[in-house]
Coordinates of N, CA and C in Angstrom, one line a residue:
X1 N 141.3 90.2 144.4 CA 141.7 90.1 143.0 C 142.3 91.4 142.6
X2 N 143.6 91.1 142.2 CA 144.2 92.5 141.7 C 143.8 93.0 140.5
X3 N 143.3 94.1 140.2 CA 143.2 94.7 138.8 C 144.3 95.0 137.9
X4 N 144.5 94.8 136.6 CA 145.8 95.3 135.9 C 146.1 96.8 136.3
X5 N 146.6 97.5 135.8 CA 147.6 98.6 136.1 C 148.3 98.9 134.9
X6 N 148.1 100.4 134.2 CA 148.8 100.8 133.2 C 150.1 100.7 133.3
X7 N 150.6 101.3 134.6 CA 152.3 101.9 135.0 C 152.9 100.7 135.2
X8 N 152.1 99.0 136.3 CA 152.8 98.1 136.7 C 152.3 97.2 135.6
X9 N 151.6 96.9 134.7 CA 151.6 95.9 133.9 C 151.8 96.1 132.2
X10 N 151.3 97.6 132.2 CA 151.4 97.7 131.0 C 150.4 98.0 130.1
X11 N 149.3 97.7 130.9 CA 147.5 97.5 130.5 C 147.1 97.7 131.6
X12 N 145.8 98.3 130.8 CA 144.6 98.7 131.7 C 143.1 98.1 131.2
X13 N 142.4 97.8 132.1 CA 140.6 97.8 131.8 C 140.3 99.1 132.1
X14 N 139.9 99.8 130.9 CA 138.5 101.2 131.4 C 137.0 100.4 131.7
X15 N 136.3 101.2 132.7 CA 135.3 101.2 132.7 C 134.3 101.4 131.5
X16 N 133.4 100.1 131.7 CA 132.4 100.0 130.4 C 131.3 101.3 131.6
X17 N 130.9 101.3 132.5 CA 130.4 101.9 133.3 C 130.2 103.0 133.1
X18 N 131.5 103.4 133.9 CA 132.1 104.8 133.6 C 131.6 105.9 131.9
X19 N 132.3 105.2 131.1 CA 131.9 105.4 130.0 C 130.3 105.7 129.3
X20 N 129.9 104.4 129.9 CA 128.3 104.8 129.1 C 127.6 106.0 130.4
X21 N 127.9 106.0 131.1 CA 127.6 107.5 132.2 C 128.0 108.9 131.2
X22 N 129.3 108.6 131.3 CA 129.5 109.7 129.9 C 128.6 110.5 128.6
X23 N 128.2 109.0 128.2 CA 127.7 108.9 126.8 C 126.6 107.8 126.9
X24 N 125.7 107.9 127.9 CA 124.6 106.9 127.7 C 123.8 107.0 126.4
X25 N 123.7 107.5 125.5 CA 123.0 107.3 124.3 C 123.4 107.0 123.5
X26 N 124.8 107.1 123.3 CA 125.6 106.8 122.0 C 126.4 105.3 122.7
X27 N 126.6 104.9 123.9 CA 127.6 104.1 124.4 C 126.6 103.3 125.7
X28 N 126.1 102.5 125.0 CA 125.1 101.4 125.8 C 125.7 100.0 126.0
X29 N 125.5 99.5 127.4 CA 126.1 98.5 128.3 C 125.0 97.7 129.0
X30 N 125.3 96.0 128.9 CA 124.3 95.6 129.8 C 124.2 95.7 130.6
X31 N 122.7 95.3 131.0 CA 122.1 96.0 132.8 C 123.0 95.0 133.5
X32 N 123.2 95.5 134.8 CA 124.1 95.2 135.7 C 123.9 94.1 136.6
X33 N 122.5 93.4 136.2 CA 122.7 91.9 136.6 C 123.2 90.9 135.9
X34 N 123.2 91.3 134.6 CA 123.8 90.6 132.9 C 125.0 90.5 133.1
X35 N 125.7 91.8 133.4 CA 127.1 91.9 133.4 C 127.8 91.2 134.7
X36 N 127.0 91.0 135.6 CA 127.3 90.5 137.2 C 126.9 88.8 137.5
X37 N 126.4 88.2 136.1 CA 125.9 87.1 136.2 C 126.5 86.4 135.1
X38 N 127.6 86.9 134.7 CA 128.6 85.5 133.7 C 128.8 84.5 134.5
X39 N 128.6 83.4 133.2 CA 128.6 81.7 134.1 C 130.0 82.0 133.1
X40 N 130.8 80.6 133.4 CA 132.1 80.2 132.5 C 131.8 79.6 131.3
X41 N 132.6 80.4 130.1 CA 132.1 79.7 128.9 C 131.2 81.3 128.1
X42 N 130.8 82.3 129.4 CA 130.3 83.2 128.3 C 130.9 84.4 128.1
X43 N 131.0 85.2 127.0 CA 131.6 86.1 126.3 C 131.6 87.3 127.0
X44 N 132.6 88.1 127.2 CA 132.6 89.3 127.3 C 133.0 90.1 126.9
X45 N 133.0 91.4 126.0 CA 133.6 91.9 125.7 C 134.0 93.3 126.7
X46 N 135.3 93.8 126.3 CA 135.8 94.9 127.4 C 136.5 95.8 126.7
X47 N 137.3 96.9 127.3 CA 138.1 97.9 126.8 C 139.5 97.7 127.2
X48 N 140.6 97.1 126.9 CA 141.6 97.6 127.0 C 142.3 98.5 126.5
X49 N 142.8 99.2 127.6 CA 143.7 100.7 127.3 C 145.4 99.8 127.5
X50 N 146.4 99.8 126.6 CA 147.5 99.1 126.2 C 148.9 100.4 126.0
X51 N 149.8 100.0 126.8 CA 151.0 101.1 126.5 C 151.5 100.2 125.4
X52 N 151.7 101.6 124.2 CA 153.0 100.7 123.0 C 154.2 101.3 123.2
X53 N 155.3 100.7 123.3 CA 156.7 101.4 123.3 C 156.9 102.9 122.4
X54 N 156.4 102.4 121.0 CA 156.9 103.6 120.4 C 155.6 104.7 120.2
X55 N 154.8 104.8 120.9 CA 154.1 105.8 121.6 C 154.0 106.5 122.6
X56 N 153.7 107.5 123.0 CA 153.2 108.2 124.0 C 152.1 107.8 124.6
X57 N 151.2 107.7 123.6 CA 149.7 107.5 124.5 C 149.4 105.7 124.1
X58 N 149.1 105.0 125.2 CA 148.5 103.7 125.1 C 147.3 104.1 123.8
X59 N 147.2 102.7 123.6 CA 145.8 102.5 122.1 C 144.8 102.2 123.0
X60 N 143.6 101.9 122.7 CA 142.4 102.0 123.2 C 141.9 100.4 121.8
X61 N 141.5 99.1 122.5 CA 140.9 97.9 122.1 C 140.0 97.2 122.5
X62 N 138.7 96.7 121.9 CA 137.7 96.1 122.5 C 138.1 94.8 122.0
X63 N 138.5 93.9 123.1 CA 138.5 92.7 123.1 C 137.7 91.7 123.4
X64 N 137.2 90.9 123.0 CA 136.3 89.4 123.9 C 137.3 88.5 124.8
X65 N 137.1 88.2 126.0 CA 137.3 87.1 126.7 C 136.0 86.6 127.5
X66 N 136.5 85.1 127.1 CA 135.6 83.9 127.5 C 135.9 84.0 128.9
X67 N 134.7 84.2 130.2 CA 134.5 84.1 131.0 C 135.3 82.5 131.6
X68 N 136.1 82.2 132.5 CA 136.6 81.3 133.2 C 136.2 80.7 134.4
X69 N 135.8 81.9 135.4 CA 135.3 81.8 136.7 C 135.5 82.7 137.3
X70 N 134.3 82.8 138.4 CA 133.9 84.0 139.1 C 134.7 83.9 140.2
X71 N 135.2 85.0 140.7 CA 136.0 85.3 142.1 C 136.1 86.7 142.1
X72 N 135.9 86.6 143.5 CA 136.0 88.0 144.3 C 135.5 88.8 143.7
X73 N 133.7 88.8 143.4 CA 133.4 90.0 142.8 C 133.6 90.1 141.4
X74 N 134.1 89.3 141.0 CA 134.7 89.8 139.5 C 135.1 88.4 138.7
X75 N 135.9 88.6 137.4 CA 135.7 86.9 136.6 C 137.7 86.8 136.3
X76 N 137.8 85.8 136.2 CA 138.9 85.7 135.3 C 138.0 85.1 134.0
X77 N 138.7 85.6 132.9 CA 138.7 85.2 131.6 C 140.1 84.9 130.6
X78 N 139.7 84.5 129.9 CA 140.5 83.9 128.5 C 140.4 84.7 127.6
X79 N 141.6 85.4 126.9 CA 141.6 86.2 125.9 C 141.2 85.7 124.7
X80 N 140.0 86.5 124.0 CA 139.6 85.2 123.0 C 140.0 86.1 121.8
X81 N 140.9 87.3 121.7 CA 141.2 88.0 120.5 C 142.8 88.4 120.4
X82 N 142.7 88.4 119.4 CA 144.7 89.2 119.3 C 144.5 91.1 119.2
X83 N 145.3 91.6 120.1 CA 145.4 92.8 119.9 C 145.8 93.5 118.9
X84 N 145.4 94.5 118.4 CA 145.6 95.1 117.4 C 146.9 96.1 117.6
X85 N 147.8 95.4 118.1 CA 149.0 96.6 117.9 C 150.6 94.8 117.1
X86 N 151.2 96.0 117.1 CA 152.6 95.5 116.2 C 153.2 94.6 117.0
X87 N 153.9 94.8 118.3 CA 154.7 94.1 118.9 C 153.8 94.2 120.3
X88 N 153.8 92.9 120.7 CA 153.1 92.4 121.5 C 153.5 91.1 122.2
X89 N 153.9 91.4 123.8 CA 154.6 90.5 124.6 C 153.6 89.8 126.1
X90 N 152.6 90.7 126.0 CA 151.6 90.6 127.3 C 150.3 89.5 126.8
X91 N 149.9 89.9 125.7 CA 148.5 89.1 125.0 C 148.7 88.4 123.9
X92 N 148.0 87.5 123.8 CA 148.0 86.8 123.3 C 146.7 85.6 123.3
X93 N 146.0 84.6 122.6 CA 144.9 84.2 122.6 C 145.3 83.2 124.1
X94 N 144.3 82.9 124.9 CA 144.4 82.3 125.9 C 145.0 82.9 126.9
X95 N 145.4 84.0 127.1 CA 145.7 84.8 128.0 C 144.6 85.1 128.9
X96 N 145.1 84.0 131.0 CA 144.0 84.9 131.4 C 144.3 86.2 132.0
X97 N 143.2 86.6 132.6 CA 143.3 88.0 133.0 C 141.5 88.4 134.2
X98 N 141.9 89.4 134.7 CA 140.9 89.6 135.4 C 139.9 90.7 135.4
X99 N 138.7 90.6 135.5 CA 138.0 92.0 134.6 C 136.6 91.6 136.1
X100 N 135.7 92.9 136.0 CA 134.8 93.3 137.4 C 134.3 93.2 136.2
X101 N 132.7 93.1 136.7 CA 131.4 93.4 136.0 C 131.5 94.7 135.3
X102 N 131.6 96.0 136.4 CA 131.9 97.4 135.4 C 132.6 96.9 134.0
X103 N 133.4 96.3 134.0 CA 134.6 96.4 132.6 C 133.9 95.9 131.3
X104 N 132.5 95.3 131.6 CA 132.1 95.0 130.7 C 130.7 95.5 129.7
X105 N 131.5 95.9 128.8 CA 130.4 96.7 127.3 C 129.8 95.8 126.3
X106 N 129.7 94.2 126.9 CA 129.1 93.3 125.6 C 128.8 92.0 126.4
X107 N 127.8 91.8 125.8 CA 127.8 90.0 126.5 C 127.4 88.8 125.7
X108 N 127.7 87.8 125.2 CA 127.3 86.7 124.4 C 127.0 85.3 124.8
X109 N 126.0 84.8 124.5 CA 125.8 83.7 126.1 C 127.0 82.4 125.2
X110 N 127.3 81.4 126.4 CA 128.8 80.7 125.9 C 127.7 79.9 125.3
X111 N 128.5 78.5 124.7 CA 128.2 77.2 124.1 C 129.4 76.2 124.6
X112 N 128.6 75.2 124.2 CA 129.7 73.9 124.6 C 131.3 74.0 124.2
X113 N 131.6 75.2 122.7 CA 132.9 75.5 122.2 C 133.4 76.2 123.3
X114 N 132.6 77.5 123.6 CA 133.1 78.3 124.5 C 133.5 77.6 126.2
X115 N 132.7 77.1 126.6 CA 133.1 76.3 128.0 C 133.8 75.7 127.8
X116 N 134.6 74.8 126.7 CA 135.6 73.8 126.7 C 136.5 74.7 126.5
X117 N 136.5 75.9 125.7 CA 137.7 76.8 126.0 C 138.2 77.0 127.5
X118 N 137.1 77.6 127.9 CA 137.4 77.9 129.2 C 137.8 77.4 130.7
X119 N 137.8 76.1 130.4 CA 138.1 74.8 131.0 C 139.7 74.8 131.2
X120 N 140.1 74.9 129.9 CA 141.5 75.0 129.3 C 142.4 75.2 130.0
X121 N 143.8 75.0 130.8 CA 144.8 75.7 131.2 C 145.1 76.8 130.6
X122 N 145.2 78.3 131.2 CA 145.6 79.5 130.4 C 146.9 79.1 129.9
X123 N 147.1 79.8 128.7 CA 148.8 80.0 127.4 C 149.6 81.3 129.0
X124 N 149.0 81.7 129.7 CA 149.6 82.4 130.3 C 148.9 83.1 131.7
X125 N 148.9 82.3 133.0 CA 148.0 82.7 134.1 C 148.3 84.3 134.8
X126 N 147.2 84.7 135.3 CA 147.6 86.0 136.0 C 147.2 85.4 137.7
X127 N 148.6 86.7 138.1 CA 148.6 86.2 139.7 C 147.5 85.7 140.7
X128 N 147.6 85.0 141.2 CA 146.6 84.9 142.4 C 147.0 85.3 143.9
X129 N 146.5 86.0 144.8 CA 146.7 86.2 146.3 C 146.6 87.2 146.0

């Protein structure tokens, strides 16, 4: 499973990991069977790091995506938020994408709303092979 890429996609996942290593007191993450144990249908929230054209430096956004299904180590999900920048061509709601256990700084268990989301044909698939 390929991970996004700032330079080749345009976006990145930071580590939720990484991060609370940094800042374990101020910047707490579920334990790492929680985060390693999304069924489809439950929530995760992550960090995307996002290049904007009329910036220099990408924005930094914590998004939710609905867990879809597990592969290779890691989940595809469903974008379940709109990004907070101006012009926007990559995200959008139902956008999937692919995210590792590390990427994740939130968890919310799904419901019957959330798994019928996630069922859903993605508004926009990310590669496979």
């Amino acid at each position: 499973m390929r991970i996004p890429d700032l330079d080749e996609d345009g976006w990145c996942l930071e580590s939720g990991v990484e991060r609370h290593e940094l800042h374990p007191e101020s910047f707490p993450i579920p334990d790492e069977a929680e985060r390693a144990g999304l069924a489809p249908g439950d929530f995760a929230k992550l960090i995307f790091v996002i290049a904007v054209e009329e910036d220099d430096e990408p924005i930094v956004d914590h998004m939710w995506v609905v867990v879809r299904e597990a592969a290779d180590g890691g989940y595809f999900g469903l974008l379940d938020n709109e990004p907070d920048i101006d012009e926007n061509d990559e995200f959008w709601l139902g956008t999937e994408l692919p995210f590792g256990p590390e990427h994740v700084i939130e968890v919310q268990a799904g419901n019957a709303e959330s798994r019928d989301y996630a069922a859903r044909t993605p508004l926009r698939s990310w590669p496979r092979g």
